[in-house]
mmCIF file with all atom_site columns, C-alpha atoms in Angstrom:
data_model
loop_
_atom_site.group_PDB
_atom_site.id
_atom_site.type_symbol
_atom_site.label_atom_id
_atom_site.label_alt_id
_atom_site.label_comp_id
_atom_site.label_asym_id
_atom_site.label_entity_id
_atom_site.label_seq_id
_atom_site.pdbx_PDB_ins_code
_atom_site.Cartn_x
_atom_site.Cartn_y
_atom_site.Cartn_z
_atom_site.occupancy
_atom_site.B_iso_or_equiv
_atom_site.pdbx_formal_charge
_atom_site.auth_seq_id
_atom_site.auth_comp_id
_atom_site.auth_asym_id
_atom_site.auth_atom_id
_atom_site.pdbx_PDB_model_num
ATOM 1   C CA . GLN A 1 1   ? 73.829  90.801  102.090 1.00 0.00 ? 1   GLN A CA 1
ATOM 2   C CA . LYS A 1 2   ? 75.817  94.002  102.154 1.00 0.00 ? 2   LYS A CA 1
ATOM 3   C CA . GLU A 1 3   ? 78.020  94.599  105.269 1.00 0.00 ? 3   GLU A CA 1
ATOM 4   C CA . VAL A 1 4   ? 76.735  98.360  105.320 1.00 0.00 ? 4   VAL A CA 1
ATOM 5   C CA . GLU A 1 5   ? 73.135  99.322  104.179 1.00 0.00 ? 5   GLU A CA 1
ATOM 6   C CA . GLN A 1 6   ? 71.633  102.836 103.523 1.00 0.00 ? 6   GLN A CA 1
ATOM 7   C CA . ASN A 1 7   ? 68.883  104.257 101.967 1.00 0.00 ? 7   ASN A CA 1
ATOM 8   C CA . SER A 1 8   ? 70.071  106.128 98.904  1.00 0.00 ? 8   SER A CA 1
ATOM 9   C CA . GLY A 1 9   ? 67.066  108.711 99.008  1.00 0.00 ? 9   GLY A CA 1
ATOM 10  C CA . PRO A 1 10  ? 66.663  111.271 97.971  1.00 0.00 ? 10  PRO A CA 1
ATOM 11  C CA . LEU A 1 11  ? 65.398  112.522 101.526 1.00 0.00 ? 11  LEU A CA 1
ATOM 12  C CA . SER A 1 12  ? 63.871  115.769 101.364 1.00 0.00 ? 12  SER A CA 1
ATOM 13  C CA . VAL A 1 13  ? 63.520  117.874 104.598 1.00 0.00 ? 13  VAL A CA 1
ATOM 14  C CA . PRO A 1 14  ? 62.075  121.253 104.643 1.00 0.00 ? 14  PRO A CA 1
ATOM 15  C CA . GLU A 1 15  ? 64.762  123.828 106.166 1.00 0.00 ? 15  GLU A CA 1
ATOM 16  C CA . GLY A 1 16  ? 64.704  123.998 110.257 1.00 0.00 ? 16  GLY A CA 1
ATOM 17  C CA . ALA A 1 17  ? 63.715  120.471 110.146 1.00 0.00 ? 17  ALA A CA 1
ATOM 18  C CA . ILE A 1 18  ? 65.219  117.478 111.451 1.00 0.00 ? 18  ILE A CA 1
ATOM 19  C CA . ALA A 1 19  ? 66.960  115.289 108.965 1.00 0.00 ? 19  ALA A CA 1
ATOM 20  C CA . SER A 1 20  ? 66.832  111.672 110.140 1.00 0.00 ? 20  SER A CA 1
ATOM 21  C CA . LEU A 1 21  ? 69.936  109.337 108.219 1.00 0.00 ? 21  LEU A CA 1
ATOM 22  C CA . ASN A 1 22  ? 69.822  105.942 108.769 1.00 0.00 ? 22  ASN A CA 1
ATOM 23  C CA . CYS A 1 23  ? 72.503  102.944 108.224 1.00 0.00 ? 23  CYS A CA 1
ATOM 24  C CA . THR A 1 24  ? 72.296  99.178  109.394 1.00 0.00 ? 24  THR A CA 1
ATOM 25  C CA . TYR A 1 25  ? 75.481  96.749  109.222 1.00 0.00 ? 25  TYR A CA 1
ATOM 26  C CA . SER A 1 26  ? 75.987  92.954  108.968 1.00 0.00 ? 26  SER A CA 1
ATOM 27  C CA . ASP A 1 27  ? 77.529  90.890  112.397 1.00 0.00 ? 27  ASP A CA 1
ATOM 28  C CA . ARG A 1 28  ? 80.960  91.188  111.649 1.00 0.00 ? 28  ARG A CA 1
ATOM 29  C CA . VAL A 1 29  ? 80.928  94.715  112.050 1.00 0.00 ? 29  VAL A CA 1
ATOM 30  C CA . SER A 1 30  ? 83.076  96.124  114.859 1.00 0.00 ? 30  SER A CA 1
ATOM 31  C CA . GLN A 1 31  ? 82.667  99.069  117.518 1.00 0.00 ? 31  GLN A CA 1
ATOM 32  C CA . SER A 1 32  ? 83.655  101.726 115.325 1.00 0.00 ? 32  SER A CA 1
ATOM 33  C CA . PHE A 1 33  ? 81.411  104.182 113.178 1.00 0.00 ? 33  PHE A CA 1
ATOM 34  C CA . PHE A 1 34  ? 81.885  107.247 110.770 1.00 0.00 ? 34  PHE A CA 1
ATOM 35  C CA . TRP A 1 35  ? 79.673  109.574 109.097 1.00 0.00 ? 35  TRP A CA 1
ATOM 36  C CA . TYR A 1 36  ? 80.609  111.183 106.276 1.00 0.00 ? 36  TYR A CA 1
ATOM 37  C CA . ARG A 1 37  ? 79.547  114.083 104.170 1.00 0.00 ? 37  ARG A CA 1
ATOM 38  C CA . GLN A 1 38  ? 79.890  114.647 100.449 1.00 0.00 ? 38  GLN A CA 1
ATOM 39  C CA . TYR A 1 39  ? 78.854  117.599 98.186  1.00 0.00 ? 39  TYR A CA 1
ATOM 40  C CA . SER A 1 40  ? 78.277  117.001 95.069  1.00 0.00 ? 40  SER A CA 1
ATOM 41  C CA . GLY A 1 41  ? 81.661  116.874 92.699  1.00 0.00 ? 41  GLY A CA 1
ATOM 42  C CA . LYS A 1 42  ? 83.942  117.023 96.070  1.00 0.00 ? 42  LYS A CA 1
ATOM 43  C CA . SER A 1 43  ? 85.162  114.475 98.243  1.00 0.00 ? 43  SER A CA 1
ATOM 44  C CA . PRO A 1 44  ? 83.921  112.833 101.508 1.00 0.00 ? 44  PRO A CA 1
ATOM 45  C CA . GLU A 1 45  ? 84.839  114.704 104.908 1.00 0.00 ? 45  GLU A CA 1
ATOM 46  C CA . LEU A 1 46  ? 84.615  113.048 108.350 1.00 0.00 ? 46  LEU A CA 1
ATOM 47  C CA . ILE A 1 47  ? 81.734  114.960 110.152 1.00 0.00 ? 47  ILE A CA 1
ATOM 48  C CA . MET A 1 48  ? 81.516  112.384 113.278 1.00 0.00 ? 48  MET A CA 1
ATOM 49  C CA . SER A 1 49  ? 82.491  109.135 114.866 1.00 0.00 ? 49  SER A CA 1
ATOM 50  C CA . ILE A 1 50  ? 81.191  107.205 117.634 1.00 0.00 ? 50  ILE A CA 1
ATOM 51  C CA . TYR A 1 51  ? 82.355  104.408 119.315 1.00 0.00 ? 51  TYR A CA 1
ATOM 52  C CA . SER A 1 52  ? 79.935  103.557 121.886 1.00 0.00 ? 52  SER A CA 1
ATOM 53  C CA . ASN A 1 53  ? 76.152  102.648 122.697 1.00 0.00 ? 53  ASN A CA 1
ATOM 54  C CA . GLY A 1 54  ? 74.100  105.949 122.715 1.00 0.00 ? 54  GLY A CA 1
ATOM 55  C CA . ASP A 1 55  ? 73.947  109.443 121.649 1.00 0.00 ? 55  ASP A CA 1
ATOM 56  C CA . LYS A 1 56  ? 76.648  111.603 120.453 1.00 0.00 ? 56  LYS A CA 1
ATOM 57  C CA . GLU A 1 57  ? 76.293  115.093 119.775 1.00 0.00 ? 57  GLU A CA 1
ATOM 58  C CA . ASP A 1 58  ? 78.293  117.859 118.056 1.00 0.00 ? 58  ASP A CA 1
ATOM 59  C CA . GLY A 1 59  ? 76.609  120.928 117.264 1.00 0.00 ? 59  GLY A CA 1
ATOM 60  C CA . ARG A 1 60  ? 73.583  120.660 114.899 1.00 0.00 ? 60  ARG A CA 1
ATOM 61  C CA . PHE A 1 61  ? 74.701  116.869 114.470 1.00 0.00 ? 61  PHE A CA 1
ATOM 62  C CA . THR A 1 62  ? 73.974  113.935 116.780 1.00 0.00 ? 62  THR A CA 1
ATOM 63  C CA . ALA A 1 63  ? 75.360  110.500 115.769 1.00 0.00 ? 63  ALA A CA 1
ATOM 64  C CA . GLN A 1 64  ? 73.324  107.295 117.662 1.00 0.00 ? 64  GLN A CA 1
ATOM 65  C CA . LEU A 1 65  ? 74.403  103.894 117.981 1.00 0.00 ? 65  LEU A CA 1
ATOM 66  C CA . ASN A 1 66  ? 72.384  100.960 118.688 1.00 0.00 ? 66  ASN A CA 1
ATOM 67  C CA . LYS A 1 67  ? 74.497  97.532  118.854 1.00 0.00 ? 67  LYS A CA 1
ATOM 68  C CA . ALA A 1 68  ? 71.854  95.522  119.710 1.00 0.00 ? 68  ALA A CA 1
ATOM 69  C CA . SER A 1 69  ? 69.817  96.504  117.061 1.00 0.00 ? 69  SER A CA 1
ATOM 70  C CA . GLN A 1 70  ? 72.720  96.352  114.623 1.00 0.00 ? 70  GLN A CA 1
ATOM 71  C CA . TYR A 1 71  ? 72.170  100.647 113.214 1.00 0.00 ? 71  TYR A CA 1
ATOM 72  C CA . VAL A 1 72  ? 73.781  104.004 113.387 1.00 0.00 ? 72  VAL A CA 1
ATOM 73  C CA . SER A 1 73  ? 72.113  107.176 112.580 1.00 0.00 ? 73  SER A CA 1
ATOM 74  C CA . LEU A 1 74  ? 72.727  110.816 112.134 1.00 0.00 ? 74  LEU A CA 1
ATOM 75  C CA . LEU A 1 75  ? 70.348  113.454 113.065 1.00 0.00 ? 75  LEU A CA 1
ATOM 76  C CA . ILE A 1 76  ? 70.873  117.123 111.975 1.00 0.00 ? 76  ILE A CA 1
ATOM 77  C CA . ARG A 1 77  ? 68.767  119.879 113.633 1.00 0.00 ? 77  ARG A CA 1
ATOM 78  C CA . ASP A 1 78  ? 67.688  122.969 112.178 1.00 0.00 ? 78  ASP A CA 1
ATOM 79  C CA . SER A 1 79  ? 68.972  121.903 108.594 1.00 0.00 ? 79  SER A CA 1
ATOM 80  C CA . GLN A 1 80  ? 69.874  124.254 106.251 1.00 0.00 ? 80  GLN A CA 1
ATOM 81  C CA . PRO A 1 81  ? 70.329  124.070 102.892 1.00 0.00 ? 81  PRO A CA 1
ATOM 82  C CA . SER A 1 82  ? 73.599  124.503 103.165 1.00 0.00 ? 82  SER A CA 1
ATOM 83  C CA . ASP A 1 83  ? 73.445  120.446 104.578 1.00 0.00 ? 83  ASP A CA 1
ATOM 84  C CA . SER A 1 84  ? 72.261  119.470 100.865 1.00 0.00 ? 84  SER A CA 1
ATOM 85  C CA . ALA A 1 85  ? 74.926  116.670 100.344 1.00 0.00 ? 85  ALA A CA 1
ATOM 86  C CA . THR A 1 86  ? 75.123  112.903 100.269 1.00 0.00 ? 86  THR A CA 1
ATOM 87  C CA . TYR A 1 87  ? 75.929  111.166 104.034 1.00 0.00 ? 87  TYR A CA 1
ATOM 88  C CA . LEU A 1 88  ? 78.167  107.797 103.518 1.00 0.00 ? 88  LEU A CA 1
ATOM 89  C CA . CYS A 1 89  ? 77.933  105.646 106.557 1.00 0.00 ? 89  CYS A CA 1
ATOM 90  C CA . ALA A 1 90  ? 80.984  104.029 107.259 1.00 0.00 ? 90  ALA A CA 1
ATOM 91  C CA . CYS A 1 91  ? 81.876  101.121 109.653 1.00 0.00 ? 91  CYS A CA 1
ATOM 92  C CA . LEU A 1 92  ? 84.933  99.331  110.832 1.00 0.00 ? 92  LEU A CA 1
ATOM 93  C CA . ILE A 1 93  ? 84.892  95.687  109.699 1.00 0.00 ? 93  ILE A CA 1
ATOM 94  C CA . LEU A 1 94  ? 87.088  92.846  110.946 1.00 0.00 ? 94  LEU A CA 1
ATOM 95  C CA . THR A 1 95  ? 88.798  90.879  108.721 1.00 0.00 ? 95  THR A CA 1
ATOM 96  C CA . GLY A 1 96  ? 91.609  88.120  108.533 1.00 0.00 ? 96  GLY A CA 1
ATOM 97  C CA . GLY A 1 97  ? 93.876  90.265  107.108 1.00 0.00 ? 97  GLY A CA 1
ATOM 98  C CA . GLY A 1 98  ? 93.044  93.350  109.829 1.00 0.00 ? 98  GLY A CA 1
ATOM 99  C CA . ASN A 1 99  ? 90.861  96.410  110.332 1.00 0.00 ? 99  ASN A CA 1
ATOM 100 C CA . LYS A 1 100 ? 89.317  97.607  106.922 1.00 0.00 ? 100 LYS A CA 1
ATOM 101 C CA . LEU A 1 101 ? 86.351  100.516 106.806 1.00 0.00 ? 101 LEU A CA 1
ATOM 102 C CA . THR A 1 102 ? 83.876  100.021 104.965 1.00 0.00 ? 102 THR A CA 1
ATOM 103 C CA . PHE A 1 103 ? 81.618  102.434 103.653 1.00 0.00 ? 103 PHE A CA 1
ATOM 104 C CA . GLY A 1 104 ? 77.313  102.247 102.249 1.00 0.00 ? 104 GLY A CA 1
ATOM 105 C CA . THR A 1 105 ? 76.620  103.640 99.298  1.00 0.00 ? 105 THR A CA 1
ATOM 106 C CA . GLY A 1 106 ? 75.202  106.616 101.084 1.00 0.00 ? 106 GLY A CA 1
ATOM 107 C CA . THR A 1 107 ? 72.011  108.823 101.534 1.00 0.00 ? 107 THR A CA 1
ATOM 108 C CA . GLN A 1 108 ? 71.050  111.884 98.971  1.00 0.00 ? 108 GLN A CA 1
ATOM 109 C CA . LEU A 1 109 ? 70.023  115.008 101.427 1.00 0.00 ? 109 LEU A CA 1
ATOM 110 C CA . LYS A 1 110 ? 67.976  117.490 100.004 1.00 0.00 ? 110 LYS A CA 1
ATOM 111 C CA . VAL A 1 111 ? 66.880  120.426 102.430 1.00 0.00 ? 111 VAL A CA 1
ATOM 112 C CA . GLU A 1 112 ? 64.590  122.565 100.332 1.00 0.00 ? 112 GLU A CA 1
ATOM 113 C CA . LEU A 1 113 ? 63.284  125.936 101.101 1.00 0.00 ? 113 LEU A CA 1
ATOM 114 C CA . ASP B 2 1   ? 94.415  121.041 108.842 1.00 0.00 ? 1   ASP B CA 1
ATOM 115 C CA . VAL B 2 2   ? 95.572  117.701 107.044 1.00 0.00 ? 2   VAL B CA 1
ATOM 116 C CA . LYS B 2 3   ? 95.968  117.939 103.230 1.00 0.00 ? 3   LYS B CA 1
ATOM 117 C CA . VAL B 2 4   ? 95.503  115.404 100.850 1.00 0.00 ? 4   VAL B CA 1
ATOM 118 C CA . THR B 2 5   ? 96.528  116.097 97.707  1.00 0.00 ? 5   THR B CA 1
ATOM 119 C CA . GLN B 2 6   ? 95.776  114.321 94.061  1.00 0.00 ? 6   GLN B CA 1
ATOM 120 C CA . SER B 2 7   ? 98.123  114.640 91.095  1.00 0.00 ? 7   SER B CA 1
ATOM 121 C CA . SER B 2 8   ? 95.440  115.748 88.884  1.00 0.00 ? 8   SER B CA 1
ATOM 122 C CA . ARG B 2 9   ? 92.042  116.445 88.730  1.00 0.00 ? 9   ARG B CA 1
ATOM 123 C CA . TYR B 2 10  ? 90.950  115.113 85.115  1.00 0.00 ? 10  TYR B CA 1
ATOM 124 C CA . LEU B 2 11  ? 92.725  112.523 83.550  1.00 0.00 ? 11  LEU B CA 1
ATOM 125 C CA . VAL B 2 12  ? 92.067  110.842 80.104  1.00 0.00 ? 12  VAL B CA 1
ATOM 126 C CA . LYS B 2 13  ? 93.735  108.048 78.693  1.00 0.00 ? 13  LYS B CA 1
ATOM 127 C CA . ARG B 2 14  ? 93.488  105.275 76.583  1.00 0.00 ? 14  ARG B CA 1
ATOM 128 C CA . THR B 2 15  ? 93.090  101.577 76.885  1.00 0.00 ? 15  THR B CA 1
ATOM 129 C CA . GLY B 2 16  ? 96.265  99.401  77.215  1.00 0.00 ? 16  GLY B CA 1
ATOM 130 C CA . GLU B 2 17  ? 98.044  102.796 78.717  1.00 0.00 ? 17  GLU B CA 1
ATOM 131 C CA . LYS B 2 18  ? 99.879  102.809 81.962  1.00 0.00 ? 18  LYS B CA 1
ATOM 132 C CA . VAL B 2 19  ? 98.528  105.171 84.302  1.00 0.00 ? 19  VAL B CA 1
ATOM 133 C CA . PHE B 2 20  ? 100.074 106.565 87.599  1.00 0.00 ? 20  PHE B CA 1
ATOM 134 C CA . LEU B 2 21  ? 98.102  108.445 90.129  1.00 0.00 ? 21  LEU B CA 1
ATOM 135 C CA . GLU B 2 22  ? 100.098 110.042 92.621  1.00 0.00 ? 22  GLU B CA 1
ATOM 136 C CA . CYS B 2 23  ? 98.802  111.329 96.433  1.00 0.00 ? 23  CYS B CA 1
ATOM 137 C CA . VAL B 2 24  ? 100.446 113.343 98.620  1.00 0.00 ? 24  VAL B CA 1
ATOM 138 C CA . GLN B 2 25  ? 99.653  114.356 102.472 1.00 0.00 ? 25  GLN B CA 1
ATOM 139 C CA . ASP B 2 26  ? 101.187 116.461 104.838 1.00 0.00 ? 26  ASP B CA 1
ATOM 140 C CA . MET B 2 27  ? 100.529 115.259 108.227 1.00 0.00 ? 27  MET B CA 1
ATOM 141 C CA . ASP B 2 28  ? 102.719 112.585 108.987 1.00 0.00 ? 28  ASP B CA 1
ATOM 142 C CA . HIS B 2 29  ? 100.157 109.967 108.999 1.00 0.00 ? 29  HIS B CA 1
ATOM 143 C CA . GLU B 2 30  ? 101.255 106.238 108.938 1.00 0.00 ? 30  GLU B CA 1
ATOM 144 C CA . ASN B 2 31  ? 98.182  105.021 106.588 1.00 0.00 ? 31  ASN B CA 1
ATOM 145 C CA . MET B 2 32  ? 97.056  105.731 103.056 1.00 0.00 ? 32  MET B CA 1
ATOM 146 C CA . PHE B 2 33  ? 94.541  103.979 101.284 1.00 0.00 ? 33  PHE B CA 1
ATOM 147 C CA . TRP B 2 34  ? 93.447  104.215 97.526  1.00 0.00 ? 34  TRP B CA 1
ATOM 148 C CA . TYR B 2 35  ? 89.573  103.886 96.692  1.00 0.00 ? 35  TYR B CA 1
ATOM 149 C CA . ARG B 2 36  ? 87.341  104.087 93.756  1.00 0.00 ? 36  ARG B CA 1
ATOM 150 C CA . GLN B 2 37  ? 83.853  105.532 93.694  1.00 0.00 ? 37  GLN B CA 1
ATOM 151 C CA . ASP B 2 38  ? 81.184  104.651 91.453  1.00 0.00 ? 38  ASP B CA 1
ATOM 152 C CA . PRO B 2 39  ? 77.511  105.731 91.527  1.00 0.00 ? 39  PRO B CA 1
ATOM 153 C CA . GLY B 2 40  ? 75.667  102.656 92.914  1.00 0.00 ? 40  GLY B CA 1
ATOM 154 C CA . LEU B 2 41  ? 78.640  100.941 94.268  1.00 0.00 ? 41  LEU B CA 1
ATOM 155 C CA . GLY B 2 42  ? 79.863  103.867 96.785  1.00 0.00 ? 42  GLY B CA 1
ATOM 156 C CA . LEU B 2 43  ? 83.400  104.017 97.612  1.00 0.00 ? 43  LEU B CA 1
ATOM 157 C CA . ARG B 2 44  ? 85.589  100.682 97.338  1.00 0.00 ? 44  ARG B CA 1
ATOM 158 C CA . LEU B 2 45  ? 88.841  100.174 98.951  1.00 0.00 ? 45  LEU B CA 1
ATOM 159 C CA . ILE B 2 46  ? 91.429  99.082  96.162  1.00 0.00 ? 46  ILE B CA 1
ATOM 160 C CA . TYR B 2 47  ? 94.900  98.757  98.472  1.00 0.00 ? 47  TYR B CA 1
ATOM 161 C CA . PHE B 2 48  ? 96.443  100.564 101.369 1.00 0.00 ? 48  PHE B CA 1
ATOM 162 C CA . SER B 2 49  ? 99.533  100.774 102.978 1.00 0.00 ? 49  SER B CA 1
ATOM 163 C CA . TYR B 2 50  ? 100.026 101.190 106.695 1.00 0.00 ? 50  TYR B CA 1
ATOM 164 C CA . ASP B 2 51  ? 103.832 101.936 106.554 1.00 0.00 ? 51  ASP B CA 1
ATOM 165 C CA . VAL B 2 52  ? 106.592 102.959 104.044 1.00 0.00 ? 52  VAL B CA 1
ATOM 166 C CA . LYS B 2 53  ? 106.775 99.877  101.103 1.00 0.00 ? 53  LYS B CA 1
ATOM 167 C CA . MET B 2 54  ? 104.059 98.302  103.185 1.00 0.00 ? 54  MET B CA 1
ATOM 168 C CA . LYS B 2 55  ? 100.933 97.436  101.287 1.00 0.00 ? 55  LYS B CA 1
ATOM 169 C CA . GLU B 2 56  ? 97.811  95.562  101.719 1.00 0.00 ? 56  GLU B CA 1
ATOM 170 C CA . LYS B 2 57  ? 95.231  94.184  99.112  1.00 0.00 ? 57  LYS B CA 1
ATOM 171 C CA . GLY B 2 58  ? 91.229  95.887  99.222  1.00 0.00 ? 58  GLY B CA 1
ATOM 172 C CA . ASP B 2 59  ? 88.155  94.167  98.118  1.00 0.00 ? 59  ASP B CA 1
ATOM 173 C CA . ILE B 2 60  ? 89.253  95.177  94.372  1.00 0.00 ? 60  ILE B CA 1
ATOM 174 C CA . PRO B 2 61  ? 92.710  94.944  93.658  1.00 0.00 ? 61  PRO B CA 1
ATOM 175 C CA . GLU B 2 62  ? 92.724  93.206  90.219  1.00 0.00 ? 62  GLU B CA 1
ATOM 176 C CA . GLY B 2 63  ? 94.229  95.721  87.445  1.00 0.00 ? 63  GLY B CA 1
ATOM 177 C CA . TYR B 2 64  ? 96.069  98.107  90.262  1.00 0.00 ? 64  TYR B CA 1
ATOM 178 C CA . SER B 2 65  ? 99.049  97.964  91.638  1.00 0.00 ? 65  SER B CA 1
ATOM 179 C CA . VAL B 2 66  ? 100.672 100.561 94.599  1.00 0.00 ? 66  VAL B CA 1
ATOM 180 C CA . SER B 2 67  ? 103.738 102.000 95.419  1.00 0.00 ? 67  SER B CA 1
ATOM 181 C CA . ARG B 2 68  ? 104.985 103.540 98.839  1.00 0.00 ? 68  ARG B CA 1
ATOM 182 C CA . GLU B 2 69  ? 108.708 104.406 98.681  1.00 0.00 ? 69  GLU B CA 1
ATOM 183 C CA . LYS B 2 70  ? 107.888 107.928 101.370 1.00 0.00 ? 70  LYS B CA 1
ATOM 184 C CA . LYS B 2 71  ? 105.742 108.047 104.096 1.00 0.00 ? 71  LYS B CA 1
ATOM 185 C CA . GLU B 2 72  ? 104.054 110.865 102.432 1.00 0.00 ? 72  GLU B CA 1
ATOM 186 C CA . ARG B 2 73  ? 103.421 109.534 99.165  1.00 0.00 ? 73  ARG B CA 1
ATOM 187 C CA . PHE B 2 74  ? 101.161 106.650 97.921  1.00 0.00 ? 74  PHE B CA 1
ATOM 188 C CA . SER B 2 75  ? 100.960 106.212 94.355  1.00 0.00 ? 75  SER B CA 1
ATOM 189 C CA . LEU B 2 76  ? 98.588  104.039 92.322  1.00 0.00 ? 76  LEU B CA 1
ATOM 190 C CA . ILE B 2 77  ? 99.274  102.171 89.207  1.00 0.00 ? 77  ILE B CA 1
ATOM 191 C CA . LEU B 2 78  ? 97.073  100.832 86.501  1.00 0.00 ? 78  LEU B CA 1
ATOM 192 C CA . GLU B 2 79  ? 99.290  99.085  84.545  1.00 0.00 ? 79  GLU B CA 1
ATOM 193 C CA . SER B 2 80  ? 97.026  98.361  81.257  1.00 0.00 ? 80  SER B CA 1
ATOM 194 C CA . ALA B 2 81  ? 93.929  100.628 81.581  1.00 0.00 ? 81  ALA B CA 1
ATOM 195 C CA . SER B 2 82  ? 90.725  99.368  80.399  1.00 0.00 ? 82  SER B CA 1
ATOM 196 C CA . THR B 2 83  ? 87.309  101.456 80.019  1.00 0.00 ? 83  THR B CA 1
ATOM 197 C CA . ASN B 2 84  ? 85.971  99.785  83.152  1.00 0.00 ? 84  ASN B CA 1
ATOM 198 C CA . GLN B 2 85  ? 88.704  101.357 85.453  1.00 0.00 ? 85  GLN B CA 1
ATOM 199 C CA . THR B 2 86  ? 86.727  104.429 84.297  1.00 0.00 ? 86  THR B CA 1
ATOM 200 C CA . SER B 2 87  ? 86.106  105.782 88.018  1.00 0.00 ? 87  SER B CA 1
ATOM 201 C CA . MET B 2 88  ? 86.376  108.689 90.387  1.00 0.00 ? 88  MET B CA 1
ATOM 202 C CA . TYR B 2 89  ? 89.681  107.876 92.246  1.00 0.00 ? 89  TYR B CA 1
ATOM 203 C CA . LEU B 2 90  ? 90.347  109.226 95.967  1.00 0.00 ? 90  LEU B CA 1
ATOM 204 C CA . CYS B 2 91  ? 93.050  108.635 98.197  1.00 0.00 ? 91  CYS B CA 1
ATOM 205 C CA . ALA B 2 92  ? 93.085  109.197 101.887 1.00 0.00 ? 92  ALA B CA 1
ATOM 206 C CA . SER B 2 93  ? 95.276  109.129 104.769 1.00 0.00 ? 93  SER B CA 1
ATOM 207 C CA . SER B 2 94  ? 94.990  108.650 108.491 1.00 0.00 ? 94  SER B CA 1
ATOM 208 C CA . PRO B 2 95  ? 96.980  108.438 111.886 1.00 0.00 ? 95  PRO B CA 1
ATOM 209 C CA . ASP B 2 96  ? 97.618  105.577 113.586 1.00 0.00 ? 96  ASP B CA 1
ATOM 210 C CA . ARG B 2 97  ? 96.057  103.991 116.754 1.00 0.00 ? 97  ARG B CA 1
ATOM 211 C CA . PRO B 2 98  ? 93.365  104.865 118.183 1.00 0.00 ? 98  PRO B CA 1
ATOM 212 C CA . ARG B 2 99  ? 92.271  107.369 115.229 1.00 0.00 ? 99  ARG B CA 1
ATOM 213 C CA . TYR B 2 100 ? 93.517  104.991 112.963 1.00 0.00 ? 100 TYR B CA 1
ATOM 214 C CA . ASN B 2 101 ? 89.995  105.185 111.348 1.00 0.00 ? 101 ASN B CA 1
ATOM 215 C CA . GLU B 2 102 ? 89.321  108.783 110.746 1.00 0.00 ? 102 GLU B CA 1
ATOM 216 C CA . GLN B 2 103 ? 90.323  109.041 107.622 1.00 0.00 ? 103 GLN B CA 1
ATOM 217 C CA . PHE B 2 104 ? 90.930  112.336 105.401 1.00 0.00 ? 104 PHE B CA 1
ATOM 218 C CA . PHE B 2 105 ? 90.606  112.226 101.810 1.00 0.00 ? 105 PHE B CA 1
ATOM 219 C CA . GLY B 2 106 ? 92.051  114.344 98.642  1.00 0.00 ? 106 GLY B CA 1
ATOM 220 C CA . PRO B 2 107 ? 89.831  116.344 95.968  1.00 0.00 ? 107 PRO B CA 1
ATOM 221 C CA . GLY B 2 108 ? 89.974  113.113 93.972  1.00 0.00 ? 108 GLY B CA 1
ATOM 222 C CA . THR B 2 109 ? 90.721  112.187 90.133  1.00 0.00 ? 109 THR B CA 1
ATOM 223 C CA . ARG B 2 110 ? 88.024  111.703 87.648  1.00 0.00 ? 110 ARG B CA 1
ATOM 224 C CA . LEU B 2 111 ? 89.559  109.077 85.112  1.00 0.00 ? 111 LEU B CA 1
ATOM 225 C CA . THR B 2 112 ? 88.349  108.557 81.895  1.00 0.00 ? 112 THR B CA 1
ATOM 226 C CA . VAL B 2 113 ? 89.524  105.563 79.748  1.00 0.00 ? 113 VAL B CA 1
ATOM 227 C CA . LEU B 2 114 ? 88.626  105.589 76.272  1.00 0.00 ? 114 LEU B CA 1
#
C-alpha cells in the first residue's frame, strides 16, 4: 500500500463548478499536510497547508483534514480554466531517520469552458 | 519571494558520463532536497540536507551522491549516468521549523541519458 494515494484522474469540471480533490494516507503519516499545484512543464508550487482537523480556507481554496478517516481534500470553488493543472497531495511521514515529505502521484484537473 | 534556481533546464548526456546538477537558493533556507519526477511514479526523494556538509538518503539514493559545501548550494551527482536515470530532476528548499515542510521548488532539469 502506498503511503499517500490520489486518483490520477483526469477530473473534469465545468467552469464555475466546485472541484473536489481527494487524498488518503497511511497510518504512519504525521500531522502536516500540503497541497501543491503543478502546471504542465512547470515545477510544483505550494498552495495550501493544513495541520489540524477541520477546514482551512484561503480564497477559492479550502483544505479539509479528517484524521479519523485518514483523508485530506482540496476544494476549489468557482473553478477557472487557469486552475487546470495537476494537484499533488503531500504528507509528512515519520521515519526512523527523521521526518520526510511524501507526495502522492497527483490528480489532473481539467476545467472546461 | 523565495527563488530556487537550477543550473540547466535541459541536459543530454551519454551513458557512463558523470553528471552534475546544481541548485542554488537565495532565502537562507536550512533544508534542501533533490527529487526526481517520473510519470505514474510521482515525486521521489533522492537525497536531502538539513545543514552544510550534512546529507541524508531519501527513498532512491542508489546511483546518486550529493554535495553541500555552502548553505545556498546543493549539488546532485550522477557518478555514471544510466538510461534509467532519464527523468525530470527537481530541487527544493525549505526553512527550518515550524515551516520545515513548506518546500519551494526550482524550475527543474530534464535530463536525458542516451
